[in-house]
Amino acid sequence: MRALGMMTFGMALLASGCSFTTAGGLSECTTSSDCGTNSVCTSGFCLPQPAGCDQVVGATSAANPIVLGAALPLTNASGNAEIEQQRFNGLKLALDEVNQAQGVGGRQFVMYVCDTGADSDRAVTQASWMVNDKGVVAMFSAGSAQTLAISEVTTPKNVLLMSHTATSSAFTTLSDKNGGSVGLVWRTTPSDVLQGRVIANVIQGVTPINDPGVTFTPPAKVGVAYVSDSYGTGLFDAIQNRIPNKDNVAGAQYSRNEAVSGAVTRLVSFDPDMTVLAGFPEDNSRLLLEAMDKGVGTAHGNRWFLTDASKDRTLLTSRKEVETELSGTYGTAPASARPNDATYKLFADRFITAYSTDPGQYSFTAHAYDAMYLVALGSAYAVGNDAGNPQPVTGPRIAEGLTKLTPAAGQTAPSYPLGSTQFTAAREALRAGNVIDVKGASGELNFNNETGEAPSPYELFKVTGTTFRTVQLIDPPTD
């Protein structure tokens, strides 16, 4: 907040005619690359920004760019969050491809990036700066709790908010229209209500596991160790509601980045046959080690089951004991690694070429890539088709454009895969006001235009050494 105050003070000096360089010791600039560390170019001068907001990517030197923002937990209590870095790479890859195609309406995209440190309060401060000082028209956010908090900043300001990892069921009924006709909060991920159904069906044996040579025995007692935020509590509720005998299910909650002893004590007393880990890698690693020490682990008849947040190789490489304990463990995530799908394969090949990393080893990398393309296509609709009189790109107009990406029930529309090969064709179709049908690297994106979300198949993955192997794809139950 101090940085915001300094910016306000600086703008007041500018309005009064005082010299910034004389009065405040600040440097003139053309772009943020002219400024030093912890400064960005604002109104021709290098000004301080909130902590963590030290990256600008995209067309940083372009004239009249379309300005985006991203608030991402690139670090956490354990240090660098590798999984978030890879999702960020998905956003950047799509951003680079869109800009290489000259953006939309002759305008390219620039994106201010803030590291939230997995702190929702810090994310709100950063979002306020990007919305109020940088004038972003759309923002990207990761995580359910953080995205819900940021929406309190973006929605009143008519800024579109797009998430590639927020899965909480709270978004389905979120009030986000701000007096308009279309919601301003969208996501490329399905609701955890669906993942809860998939997990419960798998562990109860309702959905068979197609893993040759392995016989899966459903557990009699299921524990759910979950982080006490909208993500963890939502998953626990969905799993518990799907299992008929509630006495055979027990929750063990804990706060993110804090002690897990209480959750472990609950698991010890319940003595489950299987424990679902509905939390983040840094907490799950500590919980696993403490639970094993207290007698809850594979050596004592407990099996583990992972959720999407744990599809992160850093969990498997955090400690050798963790890798050994999780060997052969199954888990679920909205399907990302789909090597037989042409749209996914093109994305994965380009991702590996750019970052020397397999995106399928981390959840939601494909969803991040799709999220950027969706915002770009929504922006194309916003610009319109009159080159001599382009329309303003605003959050509500981007949101209206997103409603043109899924044909109404019973109708058909030209289909376009998200990616570099057909972006220009999809862009021009939207600029002309047409409805199209998009398919993402993360799968079919058939949006409910009222809720801003799309159902998705789930992948059942298996831990093999320090990697994840996709076993099968599962369509979520509709009931």
CSV table of C-alpha atoms in Angstrom, one decimal:
chain,number,residue,atom,x,y,z
A,1,MET,CA,0.0,0.0,0.0
A,2,ARG,CA,2.9,2.3,0.6
A,3,ALA,CA,3.9,1.9,-3.1
A,4,LEU,CA,0.4,2.9,-4.1
A,5,GLY,CA,0.6,6.0,-1.9
A,6,MET,CA,3.9,6.9,-3.5
A,7,MET,CA,2.4,6.6,-7.0
A,8,THR,CA,-0.5,8.8,-6.0
A,9,PHE,CA,1.9,11.4,-4.6
A,10,GLY,CA,4.0,11.2,-7.8
A,11,MET,CA,1.0,11.8,-10.0
A,12,ALA,CA,0.0,14.8,-7.9
A,13,LEU,CA,3.5,16.3,-8.4
A,14,LEU,CA,3.1,15.8,-12.2
A,15,ALA,CA,-0.3,17.5,-12.2
A,16,SER,CA,1.1,20.5,-10.3
A,17,GLY,CA,3.8,21.0,-12.8
A,18,CYS,CA,6.7,20.0,-10.6
A,19,SER,CA,9.6,18.1,-12.1
A,20,PHE,CA,9.6,14.5,-11.1
A,21,THR,CA,13.3,14.2,-11.6
A,22,THR,CA,13.9,17.3,-9.4
A,23,ALA,CA,11.2,16.8,-6.8
A,24,GLY,CA,11.3,13.0,-6.4
A,25,GLY,CA,14.5,11.9,-7.9
A,26,LEU,CA,12.6,9.7,-10.4
A,27,SER,CA,13.8,8.9,-13.9
A,28,GLU,CA,12.0,9.6,-17.2
A,29,CYS,CA,11.2,6.5,-19.3
A,30,THR,CA,9.6,5.3,-22.5
A,31,THR,CA,9.0,1.7,-21.5
A,32,SER,CA,9.5,-0.3,-18.3
A,33,SER,CA,12.7,-1.7,-19.7
A,34,ASP,CA,14.2,1.9,-19.2
A,35,CYS,CA,13.5,1.6,-15.4
A,36,GLY,CA,15.5,-0.2,-12.8
A,37,THR,CA,14.5,-3.0,-10.4
A,38,ASN,CA,11.2,-2.5,-8.6
A,39,SER,CA,10.0,0.3,-10.9
A,40,VAL,CA,7.7,0.5,-13.9
A,41,CYS,CA,7.2,3.1,-16.5
A,42,THR,CA,4.0,5.1,-15.7
A,43,SER,CA,3.0,8.3,-17.5
A,44,GLY,CA,6.6,8.7,-18.7
A,45,PHE,CA,8.3,8.2,-15.3
A,46,CYS,CA,9.8,5.3,-13.4
A,47,LEU,CA,7.5,4.7,-10.4
A,48,PRO,CA,7.6,2.0,-7.7
A,49,GLN,CA,5.1,-0.9,-7.8
A,50,PRO,CA,3.8,-3.3,-5.1
A,51,ALA,CA,6.1,-6.0,-3.9
A,52,GLY,CA,6.2,-9.0,-6.3
A,53,CYS,CA,5.1,-7.0,-9.4
A,54,ASP,CA,8.5,-6.9,-11.2
A,55,GLN,CA,7.7,-8.6,-14.5
A,56,VAL,CA,6.2,-7.3,-17.7
A,57,VAL,CA,5.9,-9.7,-20.6
A,58,GLY,CA,4.6,-9.5,-24.2
A,59,ALA,CA,4.8,-6.5,-26.5
A,60,THR,CA,6.5,-4.1,-24.0
A,61,SER,CA,7.5,-1.7,-26.7
A,62,ALA,CA,4.4,-1.8,-28.8
A,63,ALA,CA,2.3,1.4,-29.3
A,64,ASN,CA,-1.2,1.3,-27.9
A,65,PRO,CA,-1.0,-2.3,-26.5
A,66,ILE,CA,-4.0,-4.1,-25.0
A,67,VAL,CA,-3.0,-4.3,-21.3
A,68,LEU,CA,-3.5,-7.5,-19.3
A,69,GLY,CA,-2.5,-8.4,-15.8
A,70,ALA,CA,-1.6,-11.7,-14.0
A,71,ALA,CA,-1.6,-12.4,-10.2
A,72,LEU,CA,0.1,-15.7,-9.8
A,73,PRO,CA,1.6,-17.6,-6.8
A,74,LEU,CA,5.0,-18.0,-8.4
A,75,THR,CA,6.5,-18.6,-5.0
A,76,ASN,CA,5.2,-20.1,-1.8
A,77,ALA,CA,6.4,-20.8,1.8
A,78,SER,CA,8.8,-23.3,0.4
A,79,GLY,CA,10.3,-21.0,-2.2
A,80,ASN,CA,9.9,-21.2,-5.9
A,81,ALA,CA,6.6,-22.8,-6.9
A,82,GLU,CA,7.7,-24.8,-10.0
A,83,ILE,CA,4.1,-25.9,-10.9
A,84,GLU,CA,3.0,-22.2,-11.1
A,85,GLN,CA,6.1,-21.3,-13.1
A,86,GLN,CA,5.1,-23.9,-15.7
A,87,ARG,CA,1.5,-22.7,-15.8
A,88,PHE,CA,2.9,-19.2,-16.3
A,89,ASN,CA,4.9,-20.6,-19.2
A,90,GLY,CA,1.6,-21.8,-20.7
A,91,LEU,CA,0.3,-18.2,-20.5
A,92,LYS,CA,3.5,-16.8,-22.0
A,93,LEU,CA,3.6,-19.3,-24.8
A,94,ALA,CA,0.1,-18.3,-26.0
A,95,LEU,CA,0.8,-14.6,-25.5
A,96,ASP,CA,3.9,-14.8,-27.7
A,97,GLU,CA,2.0,-16.7,-30.4
A,98,VAL,CA,-0.9,-14.2,-30.4
A,99,ASN,CA,1.5,-11.3,-30.6
A,100,GLN,CA,3.4,-13.0,-33.5
A,101,ALA,CA,0.1,-13.0,-35.3
A,102,GLN,CA,-0.1,-9.2,-34.7
A,103,GLY,CA,-2.6,-9.5,-31.9
A,104,VAL,CA,-6.1,-8.2,-32.6
A,105,GLY,CA,-7.1,-5.1,-34.6
A,106,GLY,CA,-3.4,-4.2,-35.1
A,107,ARG,CA,-2.9,-4.1,-31.3
A,108,GLN,CA,-0.6,-6.4,-29.5
A,109,PHE,CA,-0.8,-7.5,-25.9
A,110,VAL,CA,1.4,-6.6,-22.9
A,111,MET,CA,1.0,-8.3,-19.5
A,112,TYR,CA,2.0,-7.1,-16.0
A,113,VAL,CA,2.8,-10.0,-13.8
A,114,CYS,CA,2.7,-10.1,-10.0
A,115,ASP,CA,3.9,-12.9,-7.7
A,116,THR,CA,1.3,-13.2,-5.0
A,117,GLY,CA,3.4,-15.6,-2.8
A,118,ALA,CA,0.2,-17.6,-2.3
A,119,ASP,CA,-1.2,-14.7,-0.2
A,120,SER,CA,-4.7,-13.6,-1.0
A,121,ASP,CA,-4.3,-10.2,0.8
A,122,ARG,CA,-1.1,-9.5,-1.2
A,123,ALA,CA,-3.0,-10.5,-4.4
A,124,VAL,CA,-5.7,-8.0,-3.7
A,125,THR,CA,-3.2,-5.2,-3.3
A,126,GLN,CA,-1.5,-6.2,-6.5
A,127,ALA,CA,-4.8,-6.5,-8.4
A,128,SER,CA,-5.8,-3.1,-7.2
A,129,TRP,CA,-2.6,-1.6,-8.6
A,130,MET,CA,-3.0,-3.4,-11.9
A,131,VAL,CA,-6.6,-2.3,-12.3
A,132,ASN,CA,-6.3,1.3,-11.0
A,133,ASP,CA,-2.8,2.3,-12.0
A,134,LYS,CA,-2.0,0.1,-15.1
A,135,GLY,CA,-5.5,0.1,-16.6
A,136,VAL,CA,-5.7,-3.6,-17.3
A,137,VAL,CA,-8.8,-4.8,-19.1
A,138,ALA,CA,-8.4,-8.4,-18.2
A,139,MET,CA,-6.6,-10.3,-15.5
A,140,PHE,CA,-5.4,-13.9,-15.0
A,141,SER,CA,-5.4,-15.5,-11.6
A,142,ALA,CA,-4.6,-18.9,-10.1
A,143,GLY,CA,-6.2,-20.7,-7.2
A,144,SER,CA,-9.8,-20.6,-5.9
A,145,ALA,CA,-9.3,-18.6,-2.8
A,146,GLN,CA,-7.0,-16.0,-4.5
A,147,THR,CA,-9.3,-15.7,-7.5
A,148,LEU,CA,-12.4,-15.1,-5.3
A,149,ALA,CA,-10.5,-12.4,-3.4
A,150,ILE,CA,-9.4,-10.7,-6.6
A,151,SER,CA,-12.9,-10.8,-8.1
A,152,GLU,CA,-13.9,-8.3,-5.4
A,153,VAL,CA,-11.5,-5.8,-7.0
A,154,THR,CA,-12.0,-6.6,-10.7
A,155,THR,CA,-15.8,-7.0,-11.0
A,156,PRO,CA,-16.7,-3.5,-9.7
A,157,LYS,CA,-14.2,-2.1,-12.1
A,158,ASN,CA,-15.6,-4.0,-15.1
A,159,VAL,CA,-12.3,-5.9,-15.6
A,160,LEU,CA,-12.6,-9.5,-16.9
A,161,LEU,CA,-11.1,-12.1,-14.6
A,162,MET,CA,-9.9,-15.4,-16.1
A,163,SER,CA,-8.6,-18.3,-14.1
A,164,HIS,CA,-6.8,-21.4,-15.3
A,165,THR,CA,-6.8,-23.3,-12.0
A,166,ALA,CA,-9.7,-22.1,-9.9
A,167,THR,CA,-12.0,-25.1,-9.4
A,168,SER,CA,-14.1,-24.1,-6.4
A,169,SER,CA,-17.9,-24.7,-6.8
A,170,ALA,CA,-18.3,-21.1,-5.4
A,171,PHE,CA,-17.7,-19.7,-8.9
A,172,THR,CA,-20.8,-21.4,-10.3
A,173,THR,CA,-23.1,-19.0,-8.4
A,174,LEU,CA,-20.8,-16.0,-8.2
A,175,SER,CA,-22.5,-12.6,-8.6
A,176,ASP,CA,-20.2,-11.1,-11.2
A,177,LYS,CA,-22.2,-9.2,-13.8
A,178,ASN,CA,-21.9,-5.8,-12.2
A,179,GLY,CA,-25.1,-4.6,-13.8
A,180,GLY,CA,-24.2,-6.0,-17.2
A,181,SER,CA,-25.7,-8.9,-19.2
A,182,VAL,CA,-22.6,-11.2,-19.0
A,183,GLY,CA,-20.5,-12.4,-16.1
A,184,LEU,CA,-17.0,-11.0,-15.7
A,185,VAL,CA,-15.4,-14.1,-14.1
A,186,TRP,CA,-14.5,-17.1,-16.3
A,187,ARG,CA,-12.4,-20.2,-16.0
A,188,THR,CA,-11.0,-22.9,-18.2
A,189,THR,CA,-11.3,-25.4,-15.3
A,190,PRO,CA,-14.4,-27.3,-14.3
A,191,SER,CA,-16.0,-27.2,-10.8
A,192,ASP,CA,-14.7,-29.4,-8.0
A,193,VAL,CA,-18.2,-30.8,-7.7
A,194,LEU,CA,-17.3,-32.8,-10.8
A,195,GLN,CA,-13.8,-33.9,-9.5
A,196,GLY,CA,-15.4,-34.9,-6.2
A,197,ARG,CA,-17.8,-37.2,-8.1
A,198,VAL,CA,-15.0,-38.7,-10.2
A,199,ILE,CA,-12.8,-39.3,-7.1
A,200,ALA,CA,-15.6,-40.9,-5.1
A,201,ASN,CA,-16.6,-43.1,-8.0
A,202,VAL,CA,-13.0,-44.3,-8.6
A,203,ILE,CA,-12.2,-45.1,-4.9
A,204,GLN,CA,-15.6,-46.9,-4.5
A,205,GLY,CA,-15.0,-49.0,-7.6
A,206,VAL,CA,-18.0,-47.5,-9.5
A,207,THR,CA,-15.5,-46.4,-12.2
A,208,PRO,CA,-13.1,-49.3,-13.0
A,209,ILE,CA,-9.4,-48.5,-13.2
A,210,ASN,CA,-8.0,-49.7,-16.5
A,211,ASP,CA,-4.5,-50.4,-15.3
A,212,PRO,CA,-3.2,-53.7,-16.7
A,213,GLY,CA,-1.8,-56.0,-14.0
A,214,VAL,CA,-3.3,-54.0,-11.1
A,215,THR,CA,-6.3,-55.0,-9.1
A,216,PHE,CA,-7.8,-52.1,-7.2
A,217,THR,CA,-9.6,-52.8,-4.0
A,218,PRO,CA,-12.0,-50.1,-2.8
A,219,PRO,CA,-11.2,-48.9,0.8
A,220,ALA,CA,-13.6,-49.4,3.6
A,221,LYS,CA,-12.7,-46.1,5.4
A,222,VAL,CA,-11.7,-42.9,3.5
A,223,GLY,CA,-9.8,-40.0,5.0
A,224,VAL,CA,-9.6,-36.6,3.3
A,225,ALA,CA,-6.7,-34.4,4.4
A,226,TYR,CA,-7.7,-31.0,3.0
A,227,VAL,CA,-6.5,-27.4,3.1
A,228,SER,CA,-9.2,-25.2,4.8
A,229,ASP,CA,-9.9,-22.9,1.9
A,230,SER,CA,-12.6,-22.9,-0.8
A,231,TYR,CA,-10.7,-25.4,-2.8
A,232,GLY,CA,-10.1,-28.0,-0.1
A,233,THR,CA,-13.4,-27.7,1.6
A,234,GLY,CA,-15.3,-27.9,-1.7
A,235,LEU,CA,-13.5,-31.1,-2.6
A,236,PHE,CA,-14.1,-32.6,0.8
A,237,ASP,CA,-17.8,-31.8,0.6
A,238,ALA,CA,-18.1,-33.2,-2.9
A,239,ILE,CA,-16.4,-36.5,-2.0
A,240,GLN,CA,-18.3,-36.9,1.2
A,241,ASN,CA,-21.6,-36.3,-0.4
A,242,ARG,CA,-20.9,-39.0,-3.0
A,243,ILE,CA,-20.2,-41.8,-0.5
A,244,PRO,CA,-23.4,-43.3,0.9
A,245,ASN,CA,-22.1,-44.2,4.4
A,246,LYS,CA,-20.9,-40.9,5.9
A,247,ASP,CA,-19.5,-42.8,8.9
A,248,ASN,CA,-16.8,-44.2,6.6
A,249,VAL,CA,-15.5,-40.8,5.6
A,250,ALA,CA,-13.5,-38.4,7.8
A,251,GLY,CA,-12.1,-35.0,7.1
A,252,ALA,CA,-8.8,-33.7,8.4
A,253,GLN,CA,-8.3,-30.0,7.7
A,254,TYR,CA,-5.4,-27.7,8.1
A,255,SER,CA,-4.5,-24.2,7.1
A,256,ARG,CA,-2.1,-23.6,4.2
A,257,ASN,CA,1.5,-23.2,5.0
A,258,GLU,CA,0.8,-23.8,8.7
A,259,ALA,CA,1.1,-26.8,11.1
A,260,VAL,CA,-0.5,-30.1,9.9
A,261,SER,CA,-0.3,-31.9,13.2
A,262,GLY,CA,-4.0,-31.5,14.0
A,263,ALA,CA,-4.9,-33.1,10.6
A,264,VAL,CA,-2.4,-35.9,11.2
A,265,THR,CA,-3.9,-36.6,14.7
A,266,ARG,CA,-7.3,-36.8,13.1
A,267,LEU,CA,-6.1,-39.4,10.6
A,268,VAL,CA,-4.4,-41.4,13.3
A,269,SER,CA,-7.6,-41.7,15.3
A,270,PHE,CA,-9.7,-42.5,12.3
A,271,ASP,CA,-7.2,-45.0,10.8
A,272,PRO,CA,-8.3,-44.8,7.2
A,273,ASP,CA,-7.6,-47.4,4.5
A,274,MET,CA,-7.1,-44.6,2.0
A,275,THR,CA,-6.4,-40.9,2.4
A,276,VAL,CA,-7.2,-38.3,-0.3
A,277,LEU,CA,-4.7,-35.4,-0.3
A,278,ALA,CA,-6.7,-32.3,-1.2
A,279,GLY,CA,-4.0,-29.7,-0.8
A,280,PHE,CA,-0.9,-28.2,-2.2
A,281,PRO,CA,2.5,-30.0,-2.7
A,282,GLU,CA,4.4,-28.1,0.0
A,283,ASP,CA,1.8,-29.0,2.7
A,284,ASN,CA,1.3,-32.5,1.4
A,285,SER,CA,5.0,-33.3,1.6
A,286,ARG,CA,5.1,-32.3,5.3
A,287,LEU,CA,1.8,-34.1,6.0
A,288,LEU,CA,3.0,-37.3,4.4
A,289,LEU,CA,6.2,-37.4,6.4
A,290,GLU,CA,4.4,-36.6,9.7
A,291,ALA,CA,1.6,-39.1,9.0
A,292,MET,CA,4.1,-41.9,8.2
A,293,ASP,CA,6.0,-41.2,11.4
A,294,LYS,CA,2.7,-41.5,13.3
A,295,GLY,CA,1.7,-44.8,11.7
A,296,VAL,CA,-0.5,-43.6,8.9
A,297,GLY,CA,1.0,-44.8,5.6
A,298,THR,CA,1.4,-47.6,3.2
A,299,ALA,CA,3.4,-49.6,5.8
A,300,HIS,CA,0.3,-49.6,8.0
A,301,GLY,CA,-2.4,-50.3,5.5
A,302,ASN,CA,-3.2,-46.8,4.3
A,303,ARG,CA,-3.1,-45.9,0.6
A,304,TRP,CA,-3.0,-42.3,-0.8
A,305,PHE,CA,-5.0,-40.6,-3.5
A,306,LEU,CA,-3.9,-37.3,-5.1
A,307,THR,CA,-5.9,-34.4,-6.5
A,308,ASP,CA,-5.1,-31.9,-9.2
A,309,ALA,CA,-3.1,-29.5,-7.0
A,310,SER,CA,-0.6,-32.3,-6.3
A,311,LYS,CA,0.1,-33.2,-9.9
A,312,ASP,CA,3.5,-31.4,-9.5
A,313,ARG,CA,6.8,-33.2,-9.8
A,314,THR,CA,8.2,-31.1,-6.9
A,315,LEU,CA,6.0,-33.2,-4.6
A,316,LEU,CA,7.7,-36.4,-5.8
A,317,THR,CA,11.2,-34.9,-5.7
A,318,SER,CA,10.8,-33.1,-2.3
A,319,ARG,CA,12.1,-36.1,-0.3
A,320,LYS,CA,13.1,-39.6,-1.3
A,321,GLU,CA,10.7,-40.9,1.4
A,322,VAL,CA,7.8,-39.1,-0.2
A,323,GLU,CA,8.7,-40.5,-3.7
A,324,THR,CA,8.8,-44.0,-2.2
A,325,GLU,CA,5.6,-43.6,-0.2
A,326,LEU,CA,3.6,-42.4,-3.2
A,327,SER,CA,4.9,-45.0,-5.7
A,328,GLY,CA,1.9,-46.4,-7.5
A,329,THR,CA,-0.5,-43.8,-6.1
A,330,TYR,CA,-3.4,-42.7,-8.3
A,331,GLY,CA,-4.8,-39.2,-8.6
A,332,THR,CA,-7.2,-37.1,-10.7
A,333,ALA,CA,-7.0,-33.8,-12.5
A,334,PRO,CA,-9.0,-32.0,-15.2
A,335,ALA,CA,-7.5,-33.7,-18.3
A,336,SER,CA,-4.4,-31.9,-19.5
A,337,ALA,CA,-2.0,-34.7,-20.7
A,338,ARG,CA,-3.8,-36.1,-23.7
A,339,PRO,CA,-1.0,-37.3,-26.0
A,340,ASN,CA,-3.4,-38.8,-28.6
A,341,ASP,CA,-5.2,-35.5,-29.1
A,342,ALA,CA,-3.9,-33.3,-32.0
A,343,THR,CA,-4.6,-30.0,-30.3
A,344,TYR,CA,-2.9,-31.0,-27.1
A,345,LYS,CA,0.0,-32.6,-28.9
A,346,LEU,CA,0.7,-29.4,-30.9
A,347,PHE,CA,0.6,-27.4,-27.7
A,348,ALA,CA,2.9,-29.9,-25.9
A,349,ASP,CA,5.4,-29.9,-28.7
A,350,ARG,CA,5.6,-26.1,-28.8
A,351,PHE,CA,5.8,-26.0,-24.9
A,352,ILE,CA,8.7,-28.5,-24.8
A,353,THR,CA,10.5,-26.7,-27.6
A,354,ALA,CA,10.2,-23.4,-25.7
A,355,TYR,CA,10.8,-24.5,-22.1
A,356,SER,CA,12.4,-28.0,-22.3
A,357,THR,CA,9.7,-29.3,-20.0
A,358,ASP,CA,6.9,-31.8,-20.5
A,359,PRO,CA,3.7,-29.8,-19.7
A,360,GLY,CA,1.9,-33.1,-18.9
A,361,GLN,CA,3.9,-33.4,-15.7
A,362,TYR,CA,2.0,-30.4,-14.2
A,363,SER,CA,-1.7,-29.9,-13.9
A,364,PHE,CA,-3.4,-27.0,-15.7
A,365,THR,CA,-0.5,-26.0,-18.1
A,366,ALA,CA,-2.9,-26.6,-21.0
A,367,HIS,CA,-5.7,-24.7,-19.2
A,368,ALA,CA,-3.4,-21.7,-18.9
A,369,TYR,CA,-2.5,-21.8,-22.6
A,370,ASP,CA,-6.2,-21.9,-23.4
A,371,ALA,CA,-7.0,-19.1,-21.0
A,372,MET,CA,-4.8,-16.7,-22.9
A,373,TYR,CA,-6.2,-17.6,-26.2
A,374,LEU,CA,-9.7,-17.1,-25.0
A,375,VAL,CA,-9.0,-13.6,-23.7
A,376,ALA,CA,-7.3,-12.8,-27.1
A,377,LEU,CA,-10.4,-14.0,-29.0
A,378,GLY,CA,-12.7,-12.2,-26.7
A,379,SER,CA,-10.7,-9.1,-27.4
A,380,ALA,CA,-11.0,-9.7,-31.1
A,381,TYR,CA,-14.7,-9.6,-30.8
A,382,ALA,CA,-14.5,-6.4,-28.7
A,383,VAL,CA,-12.5,-4.6,-31.4
A,384,GLY,CA,-15.1,-5.4,-34.1
A,385,ASN,CA,-14.8,-5.5,-37.9
A,386,ASP,CA,-14.6,-1.8,-38.8
A,387,ALA,CA,-10.9,-1.1,-39.2
A,388,GLY,CA,-11.6,2.6,-39.5
A,389,ASN,CA,-13.6,2.7,-36.3
A,390,PRO,CA,-12.3,0.0,-33.9
A,391,GLN,CA,-14.3,-0.4,-30.7
A,392,PRO,CA,-12.8,-0.2,-27.3
A,393,VAL,CA,-11.5,-3.4,-25.7
A,394,THR,CA,-13.1,-3.5,-22.3
A,395,GLY,CA,-13.8,-6.3,-19.8
A,396,PRO,CA,-17.5,-6.5,-20.5
A,397,ARG,CA,-16.9,-6.6,-24.3
A,398,ILE,CA,-14.3,-9.3,-23.9
A,399,ALA,CA,-16.8,-11.3,-21.8
A,400,GLU,CA,-19.5,-10.8,-24.5
A,401,GLY,CA,-16.9,-12.2,-27.0
A,402,LEU,CA,-16.5,-15.3,-24.8
A,403,THR,CA,-20.1,-16.0,-25.2
A,404,LYS,CA,-19.5,-16.4,-29.0
A,405,LEU,CA,-17.1,-19.3,-28.5
A,406,THR,CA,-19.8,-22.0,-27.9
A,407,PRO,CA,-22.8,-22.5,-30.2
A,408,ALA,CA,-26.2,-22.8,-28.6
A,409,ALA,CA,-27.6,-26.3,-27.9
A,410,GLY,CA,-28.7,-27.9,-31.2
A,411,GLN,CA,-26.7,-25.5,-33.3
A,412,THR,CA,-23.4,-25.9,-35.1
A,413,ALA,CA,-20.6,-23.5,-35.9
A,414,PRO,CA,-17.2,-23.6,-37.5
A,415,SER,CA,-14.7,-25.3,-35.2
A,416,TYR,CA,-11.3,-23.9,-34.4
A,417,PRO,CA,-8.6,-25.4,-32.3
A,418,LEU,CA,-6.9,-23.0,-29.9
A,419,GLY,CA,-3.3,-22.4,-30.9
A,420,SER,CA,-1.2,-20.7,-33.5
A,421,THR,CA,-2.4,-22.6,-36.6
A,422,GLN,CA,-5.9,-21.2,-36.8
A,423,PHE,CA,-5.9,-18.2,-34.5
A,424,THR,CA,-6.0,-15.7,-37.3
A,425,ALA,CA,-9.0,-17.4,-38.9
A,426,ALA,CA,-10.9,-17.6,-35.5
A,427,ARG,CA,-9.9,-14.0,-34.8
A,428,GLU,CA,-11.4,-12.7,-38.1
A,429,ALA,CA,-14.6,-14.8,-37.6
A,430,LEU,CA,-15.1,-13.2,-34.2
A,431,ARG,CA,-14.3,-9.7,-35.4
A,432,ALA,CA,-17.2,-10.2,-37.9
A,433,GLY,CA,-19.5,-11.1,-35.0
A,434,ASN,CA,-19.8,-14.7,-35.8
A,435,VAL,CA,-20.3,-17.6,-33.3
A,436,ILE,CA,-17.6,-20.2,-33.5
A,437,ASP,CA,-16.8,-23.5,-31.7
A,438,VAL,CA,-13.4,-23.7,-30.0
A,439,LYS,CA,-11.5,-26.7,-28.9
A,440,GLY,CA,-8.6,-26.2,-26.4
A,441,ALA,CA,-5.4,-27.9,-25.6
A,442,SER,CA,-7.2,-28.8,-22.4
A,443,GLY,CA,-10.1,-30.4,-24.3
A,444,GLU,CA,-13.6,-29.3,-25.5
A,445,LEU,CA,-14.5,-25.9,-24.1
A,446,ASN,CA,-18.3,-25.9,-24.2
A,447,PHE,CA,-19.0,-23.0,-22.0
A,448,ASN,CA,-22.1,-22.3,-20.0
A,449,ASN,CA,-22.4,-18.6,-20.7
A,450,GLU,CA,-24.2,-18.0,-17.5
A,451,THR,CA,-21.6,-19.4,-15.2
A,452,GLY,CA,-18.4,-18.9,-17.3
A,453,GLU,CA,-17.3,-22.5,-17.0
A,454,ALA,CA,-17.1,-25.6,-19.1
A,455,PRO,CA,-17.3,-29.3,-18.1
A,456,SER,CA,-14.2,-31.3,-18.8
A,457,PRO,CA,-13.0,-34.9,-18.8
A,458,TYR,CA,-10.7,-35.9,-16.0
A,459,GLU,CA,-7.4,-37.8,-16.3
A,460,LEU,CA,-6.7,-40.6,-13.8
A,461,PHE,CA,-2.9,-40.5,-13.4
A,462,LYS,CA,-0.5,-42.8,-11.6
A,463,VAL,CA,2.8,-42.0,-9.8
A,464,THR,CA,5.7,-43.8,-11.4
A,465,GLY,CA,9.0,-42.8,-9.8
A,466,THR,CA,9.2,-39.0,-10.1
A,467,THR,CA,6.7,-38.8,-13.0
A,468,PHE,CA,3.0,-39.0,-13.6
A,469,ARG,CA,1.5,-41.4,-16.2
A,470,THR,CA,-2.0,-40.9,-17.5
A,471,VAL,CA,-3.9,-44.1,-17.1
A,472,GLN,CA,-7.3,-43.2,-18.6
A,473,LEU,CA,-9.7,-40.4,-19.2
A,474,ILE,CA,-13.0,-40.2,-17.3
A,475,ASP,CA,-16.1,-38.2,-18.2
A,476,PRO,CA,-17.6,-36.9,-14.9
A,477,PRO,CA,-21.0,-38.0,-13.9
A,478,THR,CA,-23.8,-35.5,-14.6
A,479,ASP,CA,-25.7,-36.3,-11.4
